[in-house]
Amino acid sequence: MQPPPPPSSSSIVPVQPSSSRLAPSDQELSSAMTKLKKPSAQHIVGFEERYQQALRMQQNEDEHSAHFNRRFFFDVESREWTRFNMSHYPKMMKEMKSFPDQLKIVSLNVWFANILQNKRYEAQLDFFEQVNPDIICLQEMIPNYIENNLLKRDFVRNNYIISDIDGTSVDPYGVMVLVKRSLPILDIRITSLTTRMGRKFIHVAFAKEPITDITLMEKYFASASKGAYISQLETMIPCFAVIGTVHLESLASKSSRKTQLEQIHPVLEHYSSSSLRMLMGDFNFDSESKENENLTSGIFKDYTDVWYSLYPQHVIEGKTFPYGPHRKGDRLDRMMIKSTIFLPQKMEVFGKQPLPLSSEEQTMLREKFHMEKVCLSDHYGIYCELQHC
């Protein structure tokens, strides 16, 4: 099969908006500021405060309640967001279908900086609604985004199970997934990583078909909620696909990122019956850097970089950390896949178009942040389509 041509910048229609240390060292912040050409202050907005919050949250975290059964849905009868339990399963099972032969996935670092935040978040949600992905993976999610934007959207309420409704897993910031209610979800769970910055790995396990044996599903749910090992759960109901997202450690943290990848890989591999494994998100190192060897020849060497597999001659077009006049950009955001039965069909980079601004917004952006334009995020997002073969 010949790979598809690289996507053009206009192939996705732009959407109009409707650890122990409390903080990064001065050296790390200085390094980040040096690497980020002007305007760069916005990339550091809130970093120190959020790192301090992340440490406090990590110290006070309830492992049981925080890490297992991260499934929330909008109950149309009560008109409330509700955490899933087995009493909901018979009704939700009727919405479930077989794991699809075609899968659409989006990943985006939403950017927690308070720079036209509401406008950007609404534009992001507009894009998601337009594209209608099966799975949405988000990094740098914050409680305000969930409460003020995400939970209020009808297309989210009507179509998705989400991994947080009150900010407990993304306070001060973190990773989040939205999964179509029609997919046969087994569990959504979080794995803590070695980190100074509150970083975690979240993944979704899927069955091949909806589980119609209620007693079996009750047993699986009870075991998963008690923190059973994945290998134990596999003996009850084999996992058909597992898809996860991460925001690897930022700044000058090469060794930390390597450690985090080494912690994530066995989680995915413990789903021994899975026919599809994927890891995606903000990896915080460029695909052309030496650090990328941790993927290509390290523990993830049996995984394929989706963009590179489709468009090996078009690395520049895959850059996701925006270009500047003196900066080529970096491909920080990746999708990695391991499967013999699903093949990537296309991948696109989105969010390159500046948002339309009012005169007041333009003035504020220029005077407060020394910026002339703003896009959906400081990262571009990535969109992928898979096909069962």
mmCIF file of C-alpha atoms in Angstrom:
data_model
loop_
_atom_site.group_PDB
_atom_site.id
_atom_site.type_symbol
_atom_site.label_atom_id
_atom_site.label_comp_id
_atom_site.label_asym_id
_atom_site.label_seq_id
_atom_site.Cartn_x
_atom_site.Cartn_y
_atom_site.Cartn_z
ATOM 1 C CA MET A 1 0.000 0.000 0.000
ATOM 2 C CA GLN A 2 1.373 3.389 -0.997
ATOM 3 C CA PRO A 3 1.325 6.051 1.726
ATOM 4 C CA PRO A 4 -1.061 8.930 1.151
ATOM 5 C CA PRO A 5 0.353 12.285 0.073
ATOM 6 C CA PRO A 6 1.296 14.648 2.888
ATOM 7 C CA PRO A 7 -1.641 16.775 4.014
ATOM 8 C CA SER A 8 -1.806 20.369 2.913
ATOM 9 C CA SER A 9 -2.117 23.106 5.484
ATOM 10 C CA SER A 10 -5.692 23.661 4.357
ATOM 11 C CA SER A 11 -6.831 20.027 4.425
ATOM 12 C CA ILE A 12 -8.583 20.576 7.736
ATOM 13 C CA VAL A 13 -10.986 23.472 7.572
ATOM 14 C CA PRO A 14 -10.173 26.109 10.218
ATOM 15 C CA VAL A 15 -12.844 26.601 12.847
ATOM 16 C CA GLN A 16 -13.970 29.955 14.097
ATOM 17 C CA PRO A 17 -14.415 30.283 17.848
ATOM 18 C CA SER A 18 -18.103 30.124 19.031
ATOM 19 C CA SER A 19 9.199 14.944 42.962
ATOM 20 C CA SER A 20 10.586 16.930 45.694
ATOM 21 C CA ARG A 21 11.461 20.227 44.288
ATOM 22 C CA LEU A 22 8.758 22.878 44.484
ATOM 23 C CA ALA A 23 9.614 24.635 41.259
ATOM 24 C CA PRO A 24 11.899 24.485 38.238
ATOM 25 C CA SER A 25 15.339 25.863 38.880
ATOM 26 C CA ASP A 26 16.406 29.290 37.648
ATOM 27 C CA GLN A 27 18.693 27.486 35.216
ATOM 28 C CA GLU A 28 15.776 25.501 33.750
ATOM 29 C CA LEU A 29 13.606 28.584 33.387
ATOM 30 C CA SER A 30 16.489 30.490 31.825
ATOM 31 C CA SER A 31 17.096 27.615 29.426
ATOM 32 C CA ALA A 32 13.451 27.556 28.419
ATOM 33 C CA MET A 33 13.362 31.309 27.874
ATOM 34 C CA THR A 34 16.512 31.130 25.768
ATOM 35 C CA LYS A 35 15.123 28.406 23.530
ATOM 36 C CA LEU A 36 11.773 30.104 23.020
ATOM 37 C CA LYS A 37 12.285 33.081 20.739
ATOM 38 C CA LYS A 38 10.294 36.230 21.385
ATOM 39 C CA PRO A 39 7.545 36.433 22.380
ATOM 40 C CA SER A 40 8.421 33.851 25.007
ATOM 41 C CA ALA A 41 6.999 35.072 28.313
ATOM 42 C CA GLN A 42 3.678 33.367 27.642
ATOM 43 C CA HIS A 43 5.323 29.927 27.707
ATOM 44 C CA ILE A 44 6.442 30.450 31.295
ATOM 45 C CA VAL A 45 3.132 31.882 32.527
ATOM 46 C CA GLY A 46 2.076 30.034 35.640
ATOM 47 C CA PHE A 47 4.843 27.387 35.515
ATOM 48 C CA GLU A 48 6.227 27.920 39.011
ATOM 49 C CA GLU A 49 2.798 28.243 40.601
ATOM 50 C CA ARG A 50 1.518 25.132 38.843
ATOM 51 C CA TYR A 51 4.587 23.071 39.775
ATOM 52 C CA GLN A 52 4.076 23.978 43.430
ATOM 53 C CA GLN A 53 0.421 22.999 43.192
ATOM 54 C CA ALA A 54 1.335 19.747 41.458
ATOM 55 C CA LEU A 55 3.661 18.765 44.269
ATOM 56 C CA ARG A 56 1.008 19.460 46.905
ATOM 57 C CA MET A 57 -1.570 17.444 44.985
ATOM 58 C CA GLN A 58 0.839 14.537 44.600
ATOM 59 C CA GLN A 59 1.486 14.485 48.341
ATOM 60 C CA ASN A 60 -2.227 14.509 49.212
ATOM 61 C CA GLU A 61 -3.520 12.209 46.490
ATOM 62 C CA ASP A 62 -5.898 9.358 47.248
ATOM 63 C CA GLU A 63 -4.548 6.616 45.000
ATOM 64 C CA HIS A 64 -7.758 4.580 44.923
ATOM 65 C CA SER A 65 -10.200 7.332 44.039
ATOM 66 C CA ALA A 66 -7.835 9.171 41.707
ATOM 67 C CA HIS A 67 -6.500 6.381 39.520
ATOM 68 C CA PHE A 68 -9.215 3.841 38.724
ATOM 69 C CA ASN A 69 -12.543 4.023 36.927
ATOM 70 C CA ARG A 70 -11.939 7.477 35.485
ATOM 71 C CA ARG A 71 -15.272 7.347 33.630
ATOM 72 C CA PHE A 72 -17.799 10.157 33.784
ATOM 73 C CA PHE A 73 -20.874 10.614 31.620
ATOM 74 C CA PHE A 74 -23.761 13.039 31.341
ATOM 75 C CA ASP A 75 -26.988 11.498 32.630
ATOM 76 C CA VAL A 76 -29.828 12.912 30.538
ATOM 77 C CA GLU A 77 -32.416 11.997 33.173
ATOM 78 C CA SER A 78 -30.760 13.735 36.115
ATOM 79 C CA ARG A 79 -29.119 16.364 33.857
ATOM 80 C CA GLU A 80 -25.896 15.848 35.785
ATOM 81 C CA TRP A 81 -22.412 14.557 35.118
ATOM 82 C CA THR A 82 -22.047 11.237 36.930
ATOM 83 C CA ARG A 83 -19.236 8.862 37.715
ATOM 84 C CA PHE A 84 -19.827 5.464 36.154
ATOM 85 C CA ASN A 85 -20.733 2.465 38.287
ATOM 86 C CA MET A 86 -22.159 -0.926 37.386
ATOM 87 C CA SER A 87 -25.749 0.180 37.936
ATOM 88 C CA HIS A 88 -25.314 2.286 34.798
ATOM 89 C CA TYR A 89 -23.871 -0.495 32.679
ATOM 90 C CA PRO A 90 -27.017 -2.234 31.345
ATOM 91 C CA LYS A 91 -28.300 1.027 29.902
ATOM 92 C CA MET A 92 -24.920 2.178 28.593
ATOM 93 C CA MET A 93 -24.264 -1.228 27.043
ATOM 94 C CA LYS A 94 -27.149 -0.582 24.656
ATOM 95 C CA GLU A 95 -25.217 2.382 23.231
ATOM 96 C CA MET A 96 -22.044 0.370 22.721
ATOM 97 C CA LYS A 97 -20.994 -1.135 19.427
ATOM 98 C CA SER A 98 -18.095 -3.276 18.298
ATOM 99 C CA PHE A 99 -14.684 -1.646 18.272
ATOM 100 C CA PRO A 100 -14.706 0.221 14.939
ATOM 101 C CA ASP A 101 -12.733 -0.749 11.854
ATOM 102 C CA GLN A 102 -12.050 2.947 11.258
ATOM 103 C CA LEU A 103 -10.811 5.072 14.145
ATOM 104 C CA LYS A 104 -10.335 8.852 14.319
ATOM 105 C CA ILE A 105 -8.054 10.214 17.042
ATOM 106 C CA VAL A 106 -7.000 13.728 18.043
ATOM 107 C CA SER A 107 -4.224 14.825 20.404
ATOM 108 C CA LEU A 108 -3.592 18.410 21.539
ATOM 109 C CA ASN A 109 -1.634 20.237 24.204
ATOM 110 C CA VAL A 110 -4.318 22.829 24.995
ATOM 111 C CA TRP A 111 -1.880 25.330 26.642
ATOM 112 C CA PHE A 112 -2.738 26.336 30.185
ATOM 113 C CA ALA A 113 -1.455 29.925 29.842
ATOM 114 C CA ASN A 114 -4.046 32.588 30.640
ATOM 115 C CA ILE A 115 -3.790 34.187 27.211
ATOM 116 C CA LEU A 116 -7.217 34.566 25.592
ATOM 117 C CA GLN A 117 -7.914 31.322 27.366
ATOM 118 C CA ASN A 118 -11.688 31.158 26.953
ATOM 119 C CA LYS A 119 -11.520 32.127 23.278
ATOM 120 C CA ARG A 120 -8.897 29.488 22.541
ATOM 121 C CA TYR A 121 -10.687 26.759 24.482
ATOM 122 C CA GLU A 122 -13.991 27.450 22.763
ATOM 123 C CA ALA A 123 -12.241 27.345 19.381
ATOM 124 C CA GLN A 124 -10.619 24.023 20.302
ATOM 125 C CA LEU A 125 -14.004 22.560 21.186
ATOM 126 C CA ASP A 126 -15.459 23.903 17.950
ATOM 127 C CA PHE A 127 -12.756 22.022 16.085
ATOM 128 C CA PHE A 128 -13.392 18.785 17.984
ATOM 129 C CA GLU A 129 -17.107 19.037 17.270
ATOM 130 C CA GLN A 130 -16.410 19.546 13.577
ATOM 131 C CA VAL A 131 -13.985 16.625 13.264
ATOM 132 C CA ASN A 132 -16.001 14.318 15.564
ATOM 133 C CA PRO A 133 -13.119 12.070 16.719
ATOM 134 C CA ASP A 134 -13.654 8.722 18.405
ATOM 135 C CA ILE A 135 -10.942 9.548 20.946
ATOM 136 C CA ILE A 136 -9.626 12.940 22.070
ATOM 137 C CA CYS A 137 -6.377 13.085 24.067
ATOM 138 C CA LEU A 138 -5.554 16.367 25.798
ATOM 139 C CA GLN A 139 -2.513 17.652 27.687
ATOM 140 C CA GLU A 140 -2.144 20.699 29.961
ATOM 141 C CA MET A 141 -5.820 20.477 30.830
ATOM 142 C CA ILE A 142 -6.827 22.632 33.804
ATOM 143 C CA PRO A 143 -9.950 22.597 36.004
ATOM 144 C CA ASN A 144 -11.218 25.885 34.539
ATOM 145 C CA TYR A 145 -11.313 24.393 31.055
ATOM 146 C CA ILE A 146 -13.408 21.482 32.278
ATOM 147 C CA GLU A 147 -15.844 23.510 34.354
ATOM 148 C CA ASN A 148 -16.261 26.592 32.165
ATOM 149 C CA ASN A 149 -16.045 25.092 28.687
ATOM 150 C CA LEU A 150 -15.956 21.326 28.276
ATOM 151 C CA LEU A 151 -18.849 20.259 30.510
ATOM 152 C CA LYS A 152 -21.215 22.801 28.984
ATOM 153 C CA ARG A 153 -20.903 21.566 25.414
ATOM 154 C CA ASP A 154 -23.853 19.508 24.173
ATOM 155 C CA PHE A 155 -21.729 17.512 21.750
ATOM 156 C CA VAL A 156 -19.545 16.401 24.676
ATOM 157 C CA ARG A 157 -22.539 15.624 26.884
ATOM 158 C CA ASN A 158 -24.288 13.626 24.191
ATOM 159 C CA ASN A 159 -21.367 11.694 22.746
ATOM 160 C CA TYR A 160 -18.464 11.214 25.133
ATOM 161 C CA ILE A 161 -17.327 9.556 28.303
ATOM 162 C CA ILE A 162 -14.663 11.767 29.867
ATOM 163 C CA SER A 163 -11.954 11.145 32.435
ATOM 164 C CA ASP A 164 -12.619 14.120 34.729
ATOM 165 C CA ILE A 165 -15.500 16.421 35.670
ATOM 166 C CA ASP A 166 -14.219 18.229 38.758
ATOM 167 C CA GLY A 167 -10.525 18.768 38.088
ATOM 168 C CA THR A 168 -9.259 16.208 40.598
ATOM 169 C CA SER A 169 -7.003 14.509 38.046
ATOM 170 C CA VAL A 170 -5.907 17.724 36.288
ATOM 171 C CA ASP A 171 -5.307 20.023 39.249
ATOM 172 C CA PRO A 172 -3.215 22.081 38.713
ATOM 173 C CA TYR A 173 -2.938 20.641 35.189
ATOM 174 C CA GLY A 174 -2.730 17.264 33.545
ATOM 175 C CA VAL A 175 -3.841 14.818 30.876
ATOM 176 C CA MET A 176 -7.388 13.900 29.952
ATOM 177 C CA VAL A 177 -9.258 11.689 27.492
ATOM 178 C CA LEU A 178 -12.682 11.857 25.878
ATOM 179 C CA VAL A 179 -13.999 8.606 24.395
ATOM 180 C CA LYS A 180 -17.090 8.019 22.290
ATOM 181 C CA ARG A 181 -19.855 6.375 24.318
ATOM 182 C CA SER A 182 -20.329 3.867 21.500
ATOM 183 C CA LEU A 183 -16.898 2.310 22.074
ATOM 184 C CA PRO A 184 -16.718 -0.831 24.267
ATOM 185 C CA ILE A 185 -14.723 0.671 27.145
ATOM 186 C CA LEU A 186 -13.384 -1.634 29.832
ATOM 187 C CA ASP A 187 -11.614 0.930 32.005
ATOM 188 C CA ILE A 188 -9.936 4.322 32.056
ATOM 189 C CA ARG A 189 -7.090 4.530 34.529
ATOM 190 C CA ILE A 190 -4.209 6.764 35.521
ATOM 191 C CA THR A 191 -0.618 5.767 36.260
ATOM 192 C CA SER A 192 1.563 8.054 38.371
ATOM 193 C CA LEU A 193 4.987 8.783 36.926
ATOM 194 C CA THR A 194 8.273 9.816 38.491
ATOM 195 C CA THR A 195 8.021 13.585 38.170
ATOM 196 C CA ARG A 196 8.626 17.015 39.656
ATOM 197 C CA MET A 197 5.780 18.435 37.609
ATOM 198 C CA GLY A 198 2.743 16.325 38.450
ATOM 199 C CA ARG A 199 2.941 14.307 35.220
ATOM 200 C CA LYS A 200 0.794 11.196 34.767
ATOM 201 C CA PHE A 201 -0.123 8.671 32.112
ATOM 202 C CA ILE A 202 -3.790 7.999 31.364
ATOM 203 C CA HIS A 203 -5.023 5.167 29.177
ATOM 204 C CA VAL A 204 -8.229 3.548 27.990
ATOM 205 C CA ALA A 205 -8.691 -0.211 27.657
ATOM 206 C CA PHE A 206 -11.248 -1.484 25.140
ATOM 207 C CA ALA A 207 -12.933 -4.816 24.511
ATOM 208 C CA LYS A 208 -13.509 -6.008 20.959
ATOM 209 C CA GLU A 209 -17.260 -6.275 21.513
ATOM 210 C CA PRO A 210 -19.642 -4.965 24.185
ATOM 211 C CA ILE A 211 -19.617 -7.310 27.171
ATOM 212 C CA THR A 212 -23.137 -8.695 27.466
ATOM 213 C CA ASP A 213 -22.393 -10.940 30.449
ATOM 214 C CA ILE A 214 -23.330 -8.566 33.289
ATOM 215 C CA THR A 215 -21.948 -10.857 35.995
ATOM 216 C CA LEU A 216 -18.582 -11.030 34.259
ATOM 217 C CA MET A 217 -18.513 -7.267 33.801
ATOM 218 C CA GLU A 218 -19.367 -6.754 37.475
ATOM 219 C CA LYS A 219 -16.444 -8.971 38.449
ATOM 220 C CA TYR A 220 -14.109 -7.075 36.129
ATOM 221 C CA PHE A 221 -15.303 -3.700 37.383
ATOM 222 C CA ALA A 222 -14.952 -4.694 41.044
ATOM 223 C CA SER A 223 -11.427 -5.976 40.480
ATOM 224 C CA ALA A 224 -10.377 -2.934 38.451
ATOM 225 C CA SER A 225 -11.790 -0.550 41.053
ATOM 226 C CA LYS A 226 -9.785 -2.302 43.755
ATOM 227 C CA GLY A 227 -6.589 -1.848 41.791
ATOM 228 C CA ALA A 228 -6.177 -5.341 40.360
ATOM 229 C CA TYR A 229 -3.124 -5.912 38.199
ATOM 230 C CA ILE A 230 -3.726 -5.602 34.485
ATOM 231 C CA SER A 231 -2.573 -9.194 34.018
ATOM 232 C CA GLN A 232 -5.366 -10.308 36.361
ATOM 233 C CA LEU A 233 -7.950 -8.315 34.438
ATOM 234 C CA GLU A 234 -6.720 -9.834 31.182
ATOM 235 C CA THR A 235 -7.711 -13.299 32.413
ATOM 236 C CA MET A 236 -11.305 -12.098 32.868
ATOM 237 C CA ILE A 237 -11.874 -10.062 29.715
ATOM 238 C CA PRO A 238 -9.116 -9.792 27.108
ATOM 239 C CA CYS A 239 -8.299 -6.256 26.063
ATOM 240 C CA PHE A 240 -8.569 -5.652 22.317
ATOM 241 C CA ALA A 241 -7.039 -2.155 22.226
ATOM 242 C CA VAL A 242 -5.293 0.173 24.659
ATOM 243 C CA ILE A 243 -4.723 3.850 23.895
ATOM 244 C CA GLY A 244 -3.017 6.321 26.210
ATOM 245 C CA THR A 245 -1.708 9.847 26.419
ATOM 246 C CA VAL A 246 1.057 11.573 28.348
ATOM 247 C CA HIS A 247 2.739 14.937 28.779
ATOM 248 C CA LEU A 248 6.371 14.030 29.388
ATOM 249 C CA GLU A 249 8.513 16.166 31.690
ATOM 250 C CA SER A 250 9.256 19.675 30.428
ATOM 251 C CA LEU A 251 12.426 21.747 30.174
ATOM 252 C CA ALA A 252 15.886 20.225 30.673
ATOM 253 C CA SER A 253 14.580 16.864 31.887
ATOM 254 C CA LYS A 254 15.946 14.297 29.448
ATOM 255 C CA SER A 255 16.591 11.641 32.091
ATOM 256 C CA SER A 256 13.136 12.146 33.606
ATOM 257 C CA ARG A 257 11.465 11.687 30.231
ATOM 258 C CA LYS A 258 13.422 8.482 29.653
ATOM 259 C CA THR A 259 12.314 7.188 33.051
ATOM 260 C CA GLN A 260 8.701 8.092 32.323
ATOM 261 C CA LEU A 261 8.766 6.230 29.004
ATOM 262 C CA GLU A 262 10.228 3.233 30.817
ATOM 263 C CA GLN A 263 7.315 3.377 33.259
ATOM 264 C CA ILE A 264 4.658 3.706 30.545
ATOM 265 C CA HIS A 265 5.840 0.915 28.252
ATOM 266 C CA PRO A 266 5.143 -2.001 30.634
ATOM 267 C CA VAL A 267 1.655 -0.662 31.356
ATOM 268 C CA LEU A 268 0.809 -0.951 27.670
ATOM 269 C CA GLU A 269 2.560 -4.299 27.308
ATOM 270 C CA HIS A 270 0.715 -5.829 30.275
ATOM 271 C CA TYR A 271 -2.345 -5.874 28.025
ATOM 272 C CA SER A 272 -0.930 -9.019 26.472
ATOM 273 C CA SER A 273 -3.976 -9.800 24.329
ATOM 274 C CA SER A 274 -4.237 -6.322 22.823
ATOM 275 C CA SER A 275 -4.175 -6.018 19.038
ATOM 276 C CA LEU A 276 -3.677 -2.253 19.106
ATOM 277 C CA ARG A 277 -1.461 -0.229 21.421
ATOM 278 C CA MET A 278 -0.956 3.514 21.071
ATOM 279 C CA LEU A 279 0.886 6.218 22.995
ATOM 280 C CA MET A 280 0.428 9.864 22.080
ATOM 281 C CA GLY A 281 0.812 13.342 23.461
ATOM 282 C CA ASP A 282 3.410 16.022 24.099
ATOM 283 C CA PHE A 283 6.746 14.212 24.327
ATOM 284 C CA ASN A 284 8.732 17.428 24.901
ATOM 285 C CA PHE A 285 11.601 16.430 22.618
ATOM 286 C CA ASP A 286 11.951 16.819 18.874
ATOM 287 C CA SER A 287 11.729 13.816 16.588
ATOM 288 C CA GLU A 288 15.051 14.846 15.023
ATOM 289 C CA SER A 289 16.899 15.123 18.339
ATOM 290 C CA LYS A 290 19.274 12.543 19.746
ATOM 291 C CA GLU A 291 16.823 12.028 22.603
ATOM 292 C CA ASN A 292 14.419 10.496 20.084
ATOM 293 C CA GLU A 293 16.610 7.396 20.207
ATOM 294 C CA ASN A 294 14.786 6.581 23.445
ATOM 295 C CA LEU A 295 11.852 5.792 21.147
ATOM 296 C CA THR A 296 13.450 4.504 17.956
ATOM 297 C CA SER A 297 16.080 2.256 19.506
ATOM 298 C CA GLY A 298 15.011 2.244 23.147
ATOM 299 C CA ILE A 299 12.119 0.680 24.965
ATOM 300 C CA PHE A 300 9.580 1.806 22.332
ATOM 301 C CA LYS A 301 11.571 0.472 19.376
ATOM 302 C CA ASP A 302 8.734 -1.939 18.533
ATOM 303 C CA TYR A 303 6.333 1.012 18.102
ATOM 304 C CA THR A 304 5.969 3.062 14.932
ATOM 305 C CA ASP A 305 5.935 6.854 14.708
ATOM 306 C CA VAL A 306 2.711 7.444 12.759
ATOM 307 C CA TRP A 307 3.736 10.674 11.045
ATOM 308 C CA TYR A 308 7.120 9.370 9.974
ATOM 309 C CA SER A 309 5.634 6.090 8.724
ATOM 310 C CA LEU A 310 3.247 7.996 6.438
ATOM 311 C CA TYR A 311 5.371 10.983 5.440
ATOM 312 C CA PRO A 312 9.086 10.177 5.894
ATOM 313 C CA GLN A 313 10.095 12.910 3.439
ATOM 314 C CA HIS A 314 7.927 15.576 5.061
ATOM 315 C CA VAL A 315 9.302 16.023 8.573
ATOM 316 C CA ILE A 316 9.006 19.822 8.473
ATOM 317 C CA GLU A 317 5.275 19.656 7.756
ATOM 318 C CA GLY A 318 4.856 17.551 10.890
ATOM 319 C CA LYS A 319 6.355 20.121 13.258
ATOM 320 C CA THR A 320 3.940 20.893 16.092
ATOM 321 C CA PHE A 321 5.780 23.515 18.130
ATOM 322 C CA PRO A 322 5.262 26.623 16.015
ATOM 323 C CA TYR A 323 7.777 28.141 13.691
ATOM 324 C CA GLY A 324 9.463 31.452 14.397
ATOM 325 C CA PRO A 325 11.618 33.695 12.200
ATOM 326 C CA HIS A 326 14.808 32.139 13.572
ATOM 327 C CA ARG A 327 13.468 28.749 14.618
ATOM 328 C CA LYS A 328 12.615 25.748 12.478
ATOM 329 C CA GLY A 329 10.112 24.376 14.995
ATOM 330 C CA ASP A 330 10.005 21.026 16.751
ATOM 331 C CA ARG A 331 7.885 17.923 16.348
ATOM 332 C CA LEU A 332 7.138 17.518 20.037
ATOM 333 C CA ASP A 333 3.719 15.929 19.640
ATOM 334 C CA ARG A 334 3.670 12.337 18.499
ATOM 335 C CA MET A 335 1.462 9.303 17.994
ATOM 336 C CA MET A 336 3.174 5.942 18.401
ATOM 337 C CA ILE A 337 1.441 2.736 17.334
ATOM 338 C CA LYS A 338 2.015 -0.988 17.723
ATOM 339 C CA SER A 339 -0.420 -3.129 15.768
ATOM 340 C CA THR A 340 -0.554 -5.774 13.066
ATOM 341 C CA ILE A 341 -4.245 -5.265 12.278
ATOM 342 C CA PHE A 342 -4.620 -1.463 12.285
ATOM 343 C CA LEU A 343 -2.743 0.754 9.852
ATOM 344 C CA PRO A 344 -2.566 4.558 9.858
ATOM 345 C CA GLN A 345 -4.275 5.971 6.769
ATOM 346 C CA LYS A 346 -3.664 9.687 7.224
ATOM 347 C CA MET A 347 -2.343 12.181 9.723
ATOM 348 C CA GLU A 348 -2.719 15.941 9.761
ATOM 349 C CA VAL A 349 -1.417 18.839 11.799
ATOM 350 C CA PHE A 350 -4.102 21.329 12.802
ATOM 351 C CA GLY A 351 -4.384 24.635 14.634
ATOM 352 C CA LYS A 352 -1.937 26.644 12.543
ATOM 353 C CA GLN A 353 -4.373 29.409 11.658
ATOM 354 C CA PRO A 354 -4.420 32.503 13.912
ATOM 355 C CA LEU A 355 -7.749 33.104 15.620
ATOM 356 C CA PRO A 356 -9.763 36.148 14.524
ATOM 357 C CA LEU A 357 -9.517 38.824 17.215
ATOM 358 C CA SER A 358 -11.504 41.875 18.144
ATOM 359 C CA SER A 359 -9.655 45.188 18.351
ATOM 360 C CA GLU A 360 -9.743 44.945 22.156
ATOM 361 C CA GLU A 361 -8.288 41.428 22.100
ATOM 362 C CA GLN A 362 -5.602 42.467 19.643
ATOM 363 C CA THR A 363 -4.602 45.412 21.828
ATOM 364 C CA MET A 364 -4.475 43.279 24.967
ATOM 365 C CA LEU A 365 -2.433 40.611 23.215
ATOM 366 C CA ARG A 366 0.062 43.140 21.921
ATOM 367 C CA GLU A 367 0.415 45.252 25.068
ATOM 368 C CA LYS A 368 0.318 42.552 27.740
ATOM 369 C CA PHE A 369 2.024 39.629 26.012
ATOM 370 C CA HIS A 370 3.906 41.282 23.125
ATOM 371 C CA MET A 371 2.165 38.975 20.681
ATOM 372 C CA GLU A 372 0.626 39.818 17.321
ATOM 373 C CA LYS A 373 -1.463 36.677 16.966
ATOM 374 C CA VAL A 374 -2.630 33.602 18.827
ATOM 375 C CA CYS A 375 -3.673 30.176 17.574
ATOM 376 C CA LEU A 376 -5.628 27.397 19.284
ATOM 377 C CA SER A 377 -2.576 26.690 21.442
ATOM 378 C CA ASP A 378 1.161 27.218 21.541
ATOM 379 C CA HIS A 379 1.315 23.697 20.079
ATOM 380 C CA TYR A 380 -0.310 22.494 16.892
ATOM 381 C CA GLY A 381 -2.532 19.461 17.300
ATOM 382 C CA ILE A 382 -2.376 16.134 15.489
ATOM 383 C CA TYR A 383 -5.221 14.190 13.902
ATOM 384 C CA CYS A 384 -4.995 10.572 12.757
ATOM 385 C CA GLU A 385 -7.207 8.022 11.039
ATOM 386 C CA LEU A 386 -6.633 4.284 11.461
ATOM 387 C CA GLN A 387 -8.080 1.462 9.374
ATOM 388 C CA HIS A 388 -8.485 -2.200 10.276
ATOM 389 C CA CYS A 389 -6.709 -4.284 7.664
#
